């Protein structure tokens, strides 16, 4: 059976496009340099209820040193890749969430532009150099006797991109 | 006069030579006897003219001057102490090199420690609050080892309000629709984020 050159070209193009599409999907991790972990935390001086999630003990100790609260509840958390070309969003809560634009890796960390949003308003815009093992604490609004905080940490991206 | 004879003269003046040695010395250098007599005469004359208990004005300066002149006029024989004790010469440079290395090491340790401290912490390059009622201040909290951005002027969340948190694990983005759907660990969709043409985000929880 003779295959026409035109048909060969079409088949080659289709196969190539499929292969490249799969590569692009697999290389999604390569489009980012790091991951960030963001958390919405409630600081309170009341004992946490059993149903309320505690944050890690080490982070809780650090927060207690920075703020006048003895207990910290994890309201929400989200780990997100920092994409090289377009923005990422950290959504641990609708009350406060973060837009992240990468400005590239720096020694021991990432240079980032952050926008902290609350509903449809930007609370603060900031350029930061976020480094590993050096969290960023942002104080949020008071909530009755308690207060909300946004915590940001730079983390190594996992092999699967998470 | 040979050097050894000079030493003998010194010992003679100091009264350390035996009679036999003195005799030998004066036989060899008879002019020394006249010099000694002349020196004695000068000494006697000075003792007669100057009071024995006269105080020297500025004694410290006087002593220093004498010491300085003595050092200048009496250099170390044959090139100084280094030649007397050559190992000291080598040790001197070893000591100098050691001190320099120590100073450099200490500087290095200090700079390294400083760099580690300054370079290992997150830092705020700039901060801006678009709402004029809001203010932001930045500090590094050493106790917490964290960089803290304090926002003031924010409206409090009413105590009766419920603050809903999310725990998304995965997401799917539809670039054409500018929307991202977030899922739980079990694959359940929990919220959708859309960003309009002006960059304004909208979050729609699915479970509500």
mmCIF file of N, CA, C and O in Angstrom, chain A residues 60-102:
data_model
loop_
_atom_site.group_PDB
_atom_site.id
_atom_site.type_symbol
_atom_site.label_atom_id
_atom_site.label_comp_id
_atom_site.label_asym_id
_atom_site.label_seq_id
_atom_site.Cartn_x
_atom_site.Cartn_y
_atom_site.Cartn_z
ATOM 1 N N UNK A 60 3.282 28.430 65.637
ATOM 2 C CA UNK A 60 2.462 29.036 66.687
ATOM 3 C C UNK A 60 3.345 29.794 67.683
ATOM 4 O O UNK A 60 3.003 30.901 68.124
ATOM 5 N N UNK A 61 4.483 29.184 68.017
ATOM 6 C CA UNK A 61 5.409 29.851 68.951
ATOM 7 C C UNK A 61 5.947 31.143 68.350
ATOM 8 O O UNK A 61 6.076 32.167 69.029
ATOM 9 N N UNK A 62 6.252 31.085 67.070
ATOM 10 C CA UNK A 62 6.787 32.288 66.419
ATOM 11 C C UNK A 62 5.735 33.396 66.393
ATOM 12 O O UNK A 62 6.033 34.567 66.639
ATOM 13 N N UNK A 63 4.507 33.002 66.084
ATOM 14 C CA UNK A 63 3.438 34.009 66.043
ATOM 15 C C UNK A 63 3.197 34.604 67.430
ATOM 16 O O UNK A 63 2.959 35.808 67.568
ATOM 17 N N UNK A 64 3.269 33.743 68.446
ATOM 18 C CA UNK A 64 3.045 34.224 69.816
ATOM 19 C C UNK A 64 4.128 35.211 70.237
ATOM 20 O O UNK A 64 3.887 36.086 71.077
ATOM 21 N N UNK A 65 5.325 35.063 69.660
ATOM 22 C CA UNK A 65 6.397 36.012 69.974
ATOM 23 C C UNK A 65 6.187 37.350 69.266
ATOM 24 O O UNK A 65 6.672 38.382 69.722
ATOM 25 N N UNK A 66 5.482 37.295 68.140
ATOM 26 C CA UNK A 66 5.298 38.522 67.364
ATOM 27 C C UNK A 66 4.021 39.272 67.736
ATOM 28 O O UNK A 66 3.961 40.495 67.602
ATOM 29 N N UNK A 67 3.010 38.525 68.181
ATOM 30 C CA UNK A 67 1.709 39.150 68.443
ATOM 31 C C UNK A 67 1.201 38.754 69.826
ATOM 32 O O UNK A 67 1.628 37.748 70.387
ATOM 33 N N UNK A 68 0.267 39.558 70.317
ATOM 34 C CA UNK A 68 -0.222 39.356 71.694
ATOM 35 C C UNK A 68 -1.356 38.347 71.753
ATOM 36 O O UNK A 68 -2.422 38.635 72.321
ATOM 37 N N UNK A 69 -1.162 37.212 71.166
ATOM 38 C CA UNK A 69 -2.160 36.149 71.252
ATOM 39 C C UNK A 69 -1.442 34.851 71.627
ATOM 40 O O UNK A 69 -0.282 34.636 71.255
ATOM 41 N N UNK A 70 -2.179 34.028 72.342
ATOM 42 C CA UNK A 70 -1.563 32.795 72.840
ATOM 43 C C UNK A 70 -1.918 31.571 71.996
ATOM 44 O O UNK A 70 -1.232 30.559 72.050
ATOM 45 N N UNK A 71 -3.015 31.661 71.242
ATOM 46 C CA UNK A 71 -3.449 30.513 70.442
ATOM 47 C C UNK A 71 -3.719 30.970 69.006
ATOM 48 O O UNK A 71 -4.175 32.106 68.794
ATOM 49 N N UNK A 72 -3.466 30.074 68.087
ATOM 50 C CA UNK A 72 -3.641 30.430 66.679
ATOM 51 C C UNK A 72 -4.357 29.293 65.946
ATOM 52 O O UNK A 72 -3.892 28.147 65.955
ATOM 53 N N UNK A 73 -5.473 29.662 65.351
ATOM 54 C CA UNK A 73 -6.261 28.677 64.612
ATOM 55 C C UNK A 73 -5.956 28.790 63.122
ATOM 56 O O UNK A 73 -5.870 29.892 62.581
ATOM 57 N N UNK A 74 -5.807 27.646 62.500
ATOM 58 C CA UNK A 74 -5.610 27.624 61.052
ATOM 59 C C UNK A 74 -6.980 27.694 60.390
ATOM 60 O O UNK A 74 -7.741 26.727 60.391
ATOM 61 N N UNK A 75 -7.283 28.849 59.822
ATOM 62 C CA UNK A 75 -8.590 29.046 59.185
ATOM 63 C C UNK A 75 -8.599 28.422 57.795
ATOM 64 O O UNK A 75 -9.571 27.811 57.365
ATOM 65 N N UNK A 76 -7.487 28.586 57.076
ATOM 66 C CA UNK A 76 -7.374 28.003 55.739
ATOM 67 C C UNK A 76 -5.930 28.019 55.300
ATOM 68 O O UNK A 76 -5.117 28.790 55.836
ATOM 69 N N UNK A 77 -5.600 27.171 54.348
ATOM 70 C CA UNK A 77 -4.214 27.154 53.843
ATOM 71 C C UNK A 77 -4.205 26.724 52.388
ATOM 72 O O UNK A 77 -5.110 26.007 51.927
ATOM 73 N N UNK A 78 -3.201 27.172 51.695
ATOM 74 C CA UNK A 78 -3.119 26.878 50.269
ATOM 75 C C UNK A 78 -1.647 26.931 49.850
ATOM 76 O O UNK A 78 -0.943 27.891 50.164
ATOM 77 N N UNK A 79 -1.204 25.889 49.188
ATOM 78 C CA UNK A 79 0.154 25.883 48.622
ATOM 79 C C UNK A 79 0.041 26.029 47.114
ATOM 80 O O UNK A 79 -0.759 25.335 46.476
ATOM 81 N N UNK A 80 0.817 26.920 46.572
ATOM 82 C CA UNK A 80 0.667 27.257 45.158
ATOM 83 C C UNK A 80 2.038 27.460 44.510
ATOM 84 O O UNK A 80 2.931 28.059 45.123
ATOM 85 N N UNK A 81 2.175 26.965 43.288
ATOM 86 C CA UNK A 81 3.400 27.239 42.536
ATOM 87 C C UNK A 81 3.465 28.723 42.185
ATOM 88 O O UNK A 81 2.433 29.347 41.946
ATOM 89 N N UNK A 82 4.668 29.237 42.173
ATOM 90 C CA UNK A 82 4.868 30.608 41.686
ATOM 91 C C UNK A 82 5.280 30.505 40.225
ATOM 92 O O UNK A 82 6.365 30.021 39.917
ATOM 93 N N UNK A 83 4.376 30.889 39.336
ATOM 94 C CA UNK A 83 4.663 30.764 37.913
ATOM 95 C C UNK A 83 5.589 31.880 37.453
ATOM 96 O O UNK A 83 5.541 32.998 37.957
ATOM 97 N N UNK A 84 6.408 31.507 36.471
ATOM 98 C CA UNK A 84 7.389 32.483 35.991
ATOM 99 C C UNK A 84 6.737 33.569 35.137
ATOM 100 O O UNK A 84 7.148 34.724 35.165
ATOM 101 N N UNK A 85 5.713 33.167 34.370
ATOM 102 C CA UNK A 85 5.224 34.095 33.355
ATOM 103 C C UNK A 85 3.926 34.798 33.721
ATOM 104 O O UNK A 85 3.631 35.851 33.178
ATOM 105 N N UNK A 86 3.140 34.178 34.579
ATOM 106 C CA UNK A 86 1.881 34.821 34.911
ATOM 107 C C UNK A 86 1.597 34.689 36.402
ATOM 108 O O UNK A 86 2.307 33.992 37.120
ATOM 109 N N UNK A 87 0.550 35.370 36.827
ATOM 110 C CA UNK A 87 0.322 35.480 38.264
ATOM 111 C C UNK A 87 -0.177 34.175 38.882
ATOM 112 O O UNK A 87 -0.743 33.324 38.199
ATOM 113 N N UNK A 88 0.034 34.054 40.179
ATOM 114 C CA UNK A 88 -0.522 32.951 40.961
ATOM 115 C C UNK A 88 -1.417 33.559 42.033
ATOM 116 O O UNK A 88 -1.240 34.717 42.421
ATOM 117 N N UNK A 89 -2.344 32.762 42.503
ATOM 118 C CA UNK A 89 -3.243 33.236 43.558
ATOM 119 C C UNK A 89 -3.190 32.280 44.733
ATOM 120 O O UNK A 89 -3.248 31.067 44.560
ATOM 121 N N UNK A 90 -3.068 32.852 45.901
ATOM 122 C CA UNK A 90 -3.127 32.052 47.134
ATOM 123 C C UNK A 90 -4.473 32.312 47.781
ATOM 124 O O UNK A 90 -4.786 33.450 48.136
ATOM 125 N N UNK A 91 -5.249 31.261 47.931
ATOM 126 C CA UNK A 91 -6.635 31.436 48.374
ATOM 127 C C UNK A 91 -6.937 30.631 49.641
ATOM 128 O O UNK A 91 -7.730 29.693 49.601
ATOM 129 N N UNK A 92 -6.361 30.988 50.746
ATOM 130 C CA UNK A 92 -6.731 30.284 51.981
ATOM 131 C C UNK A 92 -8.060 30.763 52.551
ATOM 132 O O UNK A 92 -8.608 30.139 53.453
ATOM 133 N N UNK A 93 -8.549 31.882 52.011
ATOM 134 C CA UNK A 93 -9.808 32.417 52.521
ATOM 135 C C UNK A 93 -10.308 33.477 51.545
ATOM 136 O O UNK A 93 -9.533 34.038 50.758
ATOM 137 N N UNK A 94 -11.593 33.733 51.609
ATOM 138 C CA UNK A 94 -12.099 34.842 50.803
ATOM 139 C C UNK A 94 -11.912 36.161 51.545
ATOM 140 O O UNK A 94 -11.964 37.231 50.951
ATOM 141 N N UNK A 95 -11.710 36.083 52.840
ATOM 142 C CA UNK A 95 -11.532 37.289 53.637
ATOM 143 C C UNK A 95 -10.232 37.996 53.257
ATOM 144 O O UNK A 95 -10.183 39.206 53.132
ATOM 145 N N UNK A 96 -9.187 37.237 53.087
ATOM 146 C CA UNK A 96 -7.907 37.789 52.616
ATOM 147 C C UNK A 96 -7.258 36.764 51.700
ATOM 148 O O UNK A 96 -7.133 35.588 52.062
ATOM 149 N N UNK A 97 -6.857 37.214 50.551
ATOM 150 C CA UNK A 97 -6.172 36.327 49.619
ATOM 151 C C UNK A 97 -5.100 37.122 48.883
ATOM 152 O O UNK A 97 -5.069 38.360 48.950
ATOM 153 N N UNK A 98 -4.233 36.410 48.214
ATOM 154 C CA UNK A 98 -3.000 37.050 47.744
ATOM 155 C C UNK A 98 -2.749 36.764 46.268
ATOM 156 O O UNK A 98 -2.864 35.622 45.809
ATOM 157 N N UNK A 99 -2.412 37.808 45.551
ATOM 158 C CA UNK A 99 -1.936 37.638 44.185
ATOM 159 C C UNK A 99 -0.412 37.730 44.215
ATOM 160 O O UNK A 99 0.163 38.629 44.840
ATOM 161 N N UNK A 100 0.228 36.810 43.496
ATOM 162 C CA UNK A 100 1.700 36.748 43.499
ATOM 163 C C UNK A 100 2.205 36.840 42.067
ATOM 164 O O UNK A 100 1.769 36.084 41.198
ATOM 165 N N UNK A 101 3.103 37.756 41.829
ATOM 166 C CA UNK A 101 3.800 37.841 40.542
ATOM 167 C C UNK A 101 5.285 37.613 40.779
ATOM 168 O O UNK A 101 5.897 38.298 41.609
ATOM 169 N N UNK A 102 5.826 36.671 40.060
ATOM 170 C CA UNK A 102 7.246 36.355 40.239
ATOM 171 C C UNK A 102 8.121 37.409 39.568
ATOM 172 O O UNK A 102 7.835 37.846 38.445
#
